[in-house]
Amino acid sequence: MISTTEISKDVYRISVFVPEFNMKLSHFLVKDDEPLLFHAGLRSMFPVLREEISRLIDISKIRHIGFSHFESDECGALNQWLELAPAAQPVCGLVGALVSVNDFSIRPARVLSRDDILLTGRFRFRFIPTPHVPHGWDAGVLFEESEQTLFCSDLFHQWGHLKPATADSIMECCKDALLESEAGPFANYVPYTHHTGRVLQTLAEYKPKTLAVMHGSTYYGDGAQALRDLAIVMRDVLGPKEQPIKP
Ligand SMILES: [Fe+2]
Ligand SMILES: [Fe+2]
């Protein structure tokens, strides 16, 4: 079940619902002078994604393939896209490039440092490293400054076949998703470290107006408040609990 939604002008959310996991996997195509795909997706989804995205753009023209961290739903099909788009390059942080991507990818990554800007034409993507948020040493996010869209990967994860985008609060769904994950085989999906609150606060300071969420509805609204609310939810659900110290 694949569906495409233009979440803002020239930004497309291509989403696949996986009933077995009760989860949507969303990939974002940004049409610009140098088109960018954020989330290369699973290898197993590549044929269906390729077909859907080829309705939106000449795939050979894709220039940048971004993702948050090295994991199959983020970049499993990276090489398949690179084979079809000869000028395309992976885009990630230094840790991602040196630890995983440059070994895996058929072409080396363009490495972005904190606050580096990737210009694709009219869109400006700022790279923000977010180690272990949502997870992975190499994690980072892209913030598109002209439309104030945060491509936030697994942050704000929501289970279910939800609508593509909403201006209603997604926090209850996010909290439920975290609680449900912690109670089942996907426990420890998201670590909670002494950096977590600070990283979310840093993202809030960019004041996103749109949260381009990988698993769940895109959110339109006060992204800064949503990030601060998420920090509280994550602290409450995942933060250290008082543990008796054994003598
Ligand atoms: Fe992930
Ligand atoms: Fe994910």
PDB file of C-alpha atoms in Angstrom, residues 22-197:
ATOM      1  CA  ASN A  22       1.346  -1.759  11.669  1.00  0.00           C
ATOM      2  CA  MET A  23       3.719   0.944  10.537  1.00  0.00           C
ATOM      3  CA  LYS A  24       4.255   3.373   7.710  1.00  0.00           C
ATOM      4  CA  LEU A  25       7.683   3.964   6.195  1.00  0.00           C
ATOM      5  CA  SER A  26       7.935   7.374   4.585  1.00  0.00           C
ATOM      6  CA  HIS A  27      10.471   8.661   2.083  1.00  0.00           C
ATOM      7  CA  PHE A  28      10.721  12.305   1.106  1.00  0.00           C
ATOM      8  CA  LEU A  29      11.496  13.540  -2.377  1.00  0.00           C
ATOM      9  CA  VAL A  30      12.408  17.198  -2.756  1.00  0.00           C
ATOM     10  CA  LYS A  31      12.078  18.476  -6.297  1.00  0.00           C
ATOM     11  CA  ASP A  32      14.611  21.191  -6.968  1.00  0.00           C
ATOM     12  CA  ASP A  33      17.489  22.002  -9.341  1.00  0.00           C
ATOM     13  CA  GLU A  34      19.383  19.226  -7.553  1.00  0.00           C
ATOM     14  CA  PRO A  35      16.671  16.795  -6.406  1.00  0.00           C
ATOM     15  CA  LEU A  36      17.119  15.218  -2.997  1.00  0.00           C
ATOM     16  CA  LEU A  37      15.704  11.974  -1.641  1.00  0.00           C
ATOM     17  CA  PHE A  38      15.604  11.684   2.157  1.00  0.00           C
ATOM     18  CA  HIS A  39      15.422   7.993   3.148  1.00  0.00           C
ATOM     19  CA  ALA A  40      16.527   5.561   0.461  1.00  0.00           C
ATOM     20  CA  GLY A  41      14.271   2.909   1.968  1.00  0.00           C
ATOM     21  CA  LEU A  42      14.515  -0.838   2.318  1.00  0.00           C
ATOM     22  CA  ARG A  43      15.974  -2.868  -0.532  1.00  0.00           C
ATOM     23  CA  SER A  44      12.791  -4.946  -0.553  1.00  0.00           C
ATOM     24  CA  MET A  45      10.729  -1.798  -1.143  1.00  0.00           C
ATOM     25  CA  PHE A  46      12.945  -0.439  -3.889  1.00  0.00           C
ATOM     26  CA  PRO A  47      10.889  -1.709  -6.877  1.00  0.00           C
ATOM     27  CA  VAL A  48       7.648  -0.187  -5.615  1.00  0.00           C
ATOM     28  CA  LEU A  49       9.355   3.053  -4.551  1.00  0.00           C
ATOM     29  CA  ARG A  50      11.173   3.362  -7.865  1.00  0.00           C
ATOM     30  CA  GLU A  51       7.911   2.995  -9.751  1.00  0.00           C
ATOM     31  CA  GLU A  52       6.135   5.563  -7.579  1.00  0.00           C
ATOM     32  CA  ILE A  53       8.975   8.104  -7.575  1.00  0.00           C
ATOM     33  CA  SER A  54       9.460   7.770 -11.332  1.00  0.00           C
ATOM     34  CA  ARG A  55       5.969   9.238 -11.690  1.00  0.00           C
ATOM     35  CA  LEU A  56       7.226  12.369  -9.919  1.00  0.00           C
ATOM     36  CA  ILE A  57      10.691  12.831 -11.347  1.00  0.00           C
ATOM     37  CA  ASP A  58      13.284  11.470 -13.762  1.00  0.00           C
ATOM     38  CA  ILE A  59      15.124   9.270 -11.276  1.00  0.00           C
ATOM     39  CA  SER A  60      18.425   9.656 -13.111  1.00  0.00           C
ATOM     40  CA  LYS A  61      18.381  13.338 -12.093  1.00  0.00           C
ATOM     41  CA  ILE A  62      18.456  12.697  -8.317  1.00  0.00           C
ATOM     42  CA  ARG A  63      21.603  14.369  -6.926  1.00  0.00           C
ATOM     43  CA  HIS A  64      21.499  13.855  -3.159  1.00  0.00           C
ATOM     44  CA  ILE A  65      20.408  10.933  -1.012  1.00  0.00           C
ATOM     45  CA  GLY A  66      20.160  11.816   2.653  1.00  0.00           C
ATOM     46  CA  PHE A  67      19.216   9.845   5.752  1.00  0.00           C
ATOM     47  CA  SER A  68      19.572  10.105   9.486  1.00  0.00           C
ATOM     48  CA  HIS A  69      21.517   6.991  10.406  1.00  0.00           C
ATOM     49  CA  PHE A  70      22.820   3.757   8.925  1.00  0.00           C
ATOM     50  CA  GLU A  71      19.866   1.372   9.095  1.00  0.00           C
ATOM     51  CA  SER A  72      18.028  -0.502   6.353  1.00  0.00           C
ATOM     52  CA  ASP A  73      14.858   1.592   6.279  1.00  0.00           C
ATOM     53  CA  GLU A  74      17.020   4.720   6.058  1.00  0.00           C
ATOM     54  CA  CYS A  75      19.532   3.634   3.426  1.00  0.00           C
ATOM     55  CA  GLY A  76      19.197  -0.065   2.551  1.00  0.00           C
ATOM     56  CA  ALA A  77      18.478   0.715  -1.110  1.00  0.00           C
ATOM     57  CA  LEU A  78      21.111   3.451  -1.341  1.00  0.00           C
ATOM     58  CA  ASN A  79      23.152   1.633  -3.993  1.00  0.00           C
ATOM     59  CA  GLN A  80      20.112   0.833  -6.095  1.00  0.00           C
ATOM     60  CA  TRP A  81      19.331   4.563  -6.310  1.00  0.00           C
ATOM     61  CA  LEU A  82      22.995   5.422  -6.976  1.00  0.00           C
ATOM     62  CA  GLU A  83      23.050   2.968  -9.867  1.00  0.00           C
ATOM     63  CA  LEU A  84      20.060   4.698 -11.488  1.00  0.00           C
ATOM     64  CA  ALA A  85      21.215   8.244 -10.760  1.00  0.00           C
ATOM     65  CA  PRO A  86      24.828   8.602 -11.922  1.00  0.00           C
ATOM     66  CA  ALA A  87      25.372  12.069 -10.392  1.00  0.00           C
ATOM     67  CA  ALA A  88      23.802  11.200  -7.054  1.00  0.00           C
ATOM     68  CA  GLN A  89      25.805  11.067  -3.852  1.00  0.00           C
ATOM     69  CA  PRO A  90      24.968   9.970  -0.327  1.00  0.00           C
ATOM     70  CA  VAL A  91      24.863  12.852   2.161  1.00  0.00           C
ATOM     71  CA  CYS A  92      25.603  12.267   5.838  1.00  0.00           C
ATOM     72  CA  GLY A  93      27.782  13.238   8.760  1.00  0.00           C
ATOM     73  CA  LEU A  94      31.426  12.310   9.278  1.00  0.00           C
ATOM     74  CA  VAL A  95      30.721   9.407  11.631  1.00  0.00           C
ATOM     75  CA  GLY A  96      28.166   7.897   9.265  1.00  0.00           C
ATOM     76  CA  ALA A  97      30.533   8.236   6.302  1.00  0.00           C
ATOM     77  CA  LEU A  98      33.620   6.826   7.979  1.00  0.00           C
ATOM     78  CA  VAL A  99      31.987   4.121  10.084  1.00  0.00           C
ATOM     79  CA  SER A 100      29.500   2.681   7.580  1.00  0.00           C
ATOM     80  CA  VAL A 101      28.473   4.547   4.463  1.00  0.00           C
ATOM     81  CA  ASN A 102      31.777   4.794   2.580  1.00  0.00           C
ATOM     82  CA  ASP A 103      32.299   1.059   3.022  1.00  0.00           C
ATOM     83  CA  PHE A 104      28.767   0.163   1.950  1.00  0.00           C
ATOM     84  CA  SER A 105      28.099   2.693  -0.780  1.00  0.00           C
ATOM     85  CA  ILE A 106      29.237   2.364  -4.400  1.00  0.00           C
ATOM     86  CA  ARG A 107      30.178   6.067  -4.232  1.00  0.00           C
ATOM     87  CA  PRO A 108      31.633   7.980  -1.288  1.00  0.00           C
ATOM     88  CA  ALA A 109      29.411  10.239   0.777  1.00  0.00           C
ATOM     89  CA  ARG A 110      29.375  13.991   0.753  1.00  0.00           C
ATOM     90  CA  VAL A 111      30.236  14.682   4.379  1.00  0.00           C
ATOM     91  CA  LEU A 112      28.419  17.450   6.203  1.00  0.00           C
ATOM     92  CA  SER A 113      29.591  18.922   9.487  1.00  0.00           C
ATOM     93  CA  ARG A 114      27.363  20.621  12.040  1.00  0.00           C
ATOM     94  CA  ASP A 115      25.534  23.584  10.468  1.00  0.00           C
ATOM     95  CA  ASP A 116      26.866  22.931   6.977  1.00  0.00           C
ATOM     96  CA  ILE A 117      24.344  23.977   4.336  1.00  0.00           C
ATOM     97  CA  LEU A 118      23.412  21.779   1.404  1.00  0.00           C
ATOM     98  CA  LEU A 119      21.916  24.016  -1.293  1.00  0.00           C
ATOM     99  CA  THR A 120      19.780  22.195  -3.818  1.00  0.00           C
ATOM    100  CA  GLY A 121      18.441  25.306  -5.615  1.00  0.00           C
ATOM    101  CA  ARG A 122      15.718  27.165  -3.803  1.00  0.00           C
ATOM    102  CA  PHE A 123      15.930  24.826  -0.794  1.00  0.00           C
ATOM    103  CA  ARG A 124      18.612  25.104   1.917  1.00  0.00           C
ATOM    104  CA  PHE A 125      19.262  22.069   4.078  1.00  0.00           C
ATOM    105  CA  ARG A 126      21.156  22.528   7.331  1.00  0.00           C
ATOM    106  CA  PHE A 127      22.811  19.443   8.772  1.00  0.00           C
ATOM    107  CA  ILE A 128      22.460  18.934  12.509  1.00  0.00           C
ATOM    108  CA  PRO A 129      24.221  15.947  14.118  1.00  0.00           C
ATOM    109  CA  THR A 130      22.013  14.280  16.739  1.00  0.00           C
ATOM    110  CA  PRO A 131      24.093  11.373  18.147  1.00  0.00           C
ATOM    111  CA  HIS A 132      21.841   8.616  19.569  1.00  0.00           C
ATOM    112  CA  VAL A 133      18.704  10.687  18.802  1.00  0.00           C
ATOM    113  CA  PRO A 134      16.606   8.882  17.682  1.00  0.00           C
ATOM    114  CA  HIS A 135      19.327   6.232  17.742  1.00  0.00           C
ATOM    115  CA  GLY A 136      22.741   5.496  16.313  1.00  0.00           C
ATOM    116  CA  TRP A 137      26.090   7.142  16.945  1.00  0.00           C
ATOM    117  CA  ASP A 138      25.962   8.553  13.413  1.00  0.00           C
ATOM    118  CA  ALA A 139      22.454  10.064  13.651  1.00  0.00           C
ATOM    119  CA  GLY A 140      21.730  13.484  12.238  1.00  0.00           C
ATOM    120  CA  VAL A 141      18.839  15.380  10.700  1.00  0.00           C
ATOM    121  CA  LEU A 142      18.316  17.877   7.909  1.00  0.00           C
ATOM    122  CA  PHE A 143      16.452  21.124   8.521  1.00  0.00           C
ATOM    123  CA  GLU A 144      15.189  22.859   5.397  1.00  0.00           C
ATOM    124  CA  GLU A 145      15.372  26.529   6.203  1.00  0.00           C
ATOM    125  CA  SER A 146      13.223  28.217   3.574  1.00  0.00           C
ATOM    126  CA  GLU A 147      10.074  26.248   4.522  1.00  0.00           C
ATOM    127  CA  GLN A 148      11.244  25.384   8.067  1.00  0.00           C
ATOM    128  CA  THR A 149      10.786  21.666   7.601  1.00  0.00           C
ATOM    129  CA  LEU A 150      12.615  19.262   9.885  1.00  0.00           C
ATOM    130  CA  PHE A 151      13.315  15.859   8.343  1.00  0.00           C
ATOM    131  CA  CYS A 152      13.322  14.091  11.655  1.00  0.00           C
ATOM    132  CA  SER A 153      13.626  10.367  10.865  1.00  0.00           C
ATOM    133  CA  ASP A 154      12.313   8.128  13.671  1.00  0.00           C
ATOM    134  CA  LEU A 155      11.526  10.983  16.049  1.00  0.00           C
ATOM    135  CA  PHE A 156       7.761  11.286  16.631  1.00  0.00           C
ATOM    136  CA  HIS A 157       7.225   7.625  15.667  1.00  0.00           C
ATOM    137  CA  GLN A 158       3.522   6.734  15.510  1.00  0.00           C
ATOM    138  CA  TRP A 159       2.184   3.246  14.857  1.00  0.00           C
ATOM    139  CA  GLY A 160      -0.766   2.594  12.561  1.00  0.00           C
ATOM    140  CA  HIS A 161      -2.289   3.533   9.247  1.00  0.00           C
ATOM    141  CA  LEU A 162      -2.569   7.232  10.018  1.00  0.00           C
ATOM    142  CA  LYS A 163      -3.343  10.090   7.679  1.00  0.00           C
ATOM    143  CA  PRO A 164      -0.407  11.482   5.690  1.00  0.00           C
ATOM    144  CA  ALA A 165      -0.353  14.844   7.435  1.00  0.00           C
ATOM    145  CA  THR A 166      -2.092  16.583  10.289  1.00  0.00           C
ATOM    146  CA  ALA A 167      -2.201  19.844  12.206  1.00  0.00           C
ATOM    147  CA  ASP A 168      -3.614  18.050  15.268  1.00  0.00           C
ATOM    148  CA  SER A 169      -1.252  17.166  18.085  1.00  0.00           C
ATOM    149  CA  ILE A 170       0.625  13.913  17.514  1.00  0.00           C
ATOM    150  CA  MET A 171       2.038  13.707  21.047  1.00  0.00           C
ATOM    151  CA  GLU A 172      -0.455  11.167  22.419  1.00  0.00           C
ATOM    152  CA  CYS A 173       0.259   8.853  19.487  1.00  0.00           C
ATOM    153  CA  CYS A 174       3.996   9.344  19.998  1.00  0.00           C
ATOM    154  CA  LYS A 175       3.774   8.571  23.698  1.00  0.00           C
ATOM    155  CA  ASP A 176       1.623   5.484  23.028  1.00  0.00           C
ATOM    156  CA  ALA A 177       4.125   4.314  20.404  1.00  0.00           C
ATOM    157  CA  LEU A 178       7.030   4.628  22.834  1.00  0.00           C
ATOM    158  CA  LEU A 179       5.136   2.830  25.591  1.00  0.00           C
ATOM    159  CA  GLU A 180       4.050   0.080  23.212  1.00  0.00           C
ATOM    160  CA  SER A 181       7.590  -0.340  21.897  1.00  0.00           C
ATOM    161  CA  GLU A 182       9.014  -0.589  25.388  1.00  0.00           C
ATOM    162  CA  ALA A 183       6.498  -3.289  26.271  1.00  0.00           C
ATOM    163  CA  GLY A 184       7.309  -5.597  23.354  1.00  0.00           C
ATOM    164  CA  PRO A 185      10.109  -7.079  21.274  1.00  0.00           C
ATOM    165  CA  PHE A 186      11.077  -3.612  19.998  1.00  0.00           C
ATOM    166  CA  ALA A 187      11.983  -2.361  23.469  1.00  0.00           C
ATOM    167  CA  ASN A 188      15.022  -0.059  23.597  1.00  0.00           C
ATOM    168  CA  TYR A 189      14.212   1.269  20.113  1.00  0.00           C
ATOM    169  CA  VAL A 190      15.247   4.706  21.302  1.00  0.00           C
ATOM    170  CA  PRO A 191      17.977   5.125  23.914  1.00  0.00           C
ATOM    171  CA  TYR A 192      17.769   7.817  26.555  1.00  0.00           C
ATOM    172  CA  THR A 193      21.094   9.439  27.331  1.00  0.00           C
ATOM    173  CA  HIS A 194      22.321  12.550  29.093  1.00  0.00           C
ATOM    174  CA  HIS A 195      22.382  14.177  25.634  1.00  0.00           C
ATOM    175  CA  THR A 196      18.760  13.441  24.668  1.00  0.00           C
ATOM    176  CA  GLY A 197      17.077  16.499  26.176  1.00  0.00           C
TER     177      GLY A 197
END
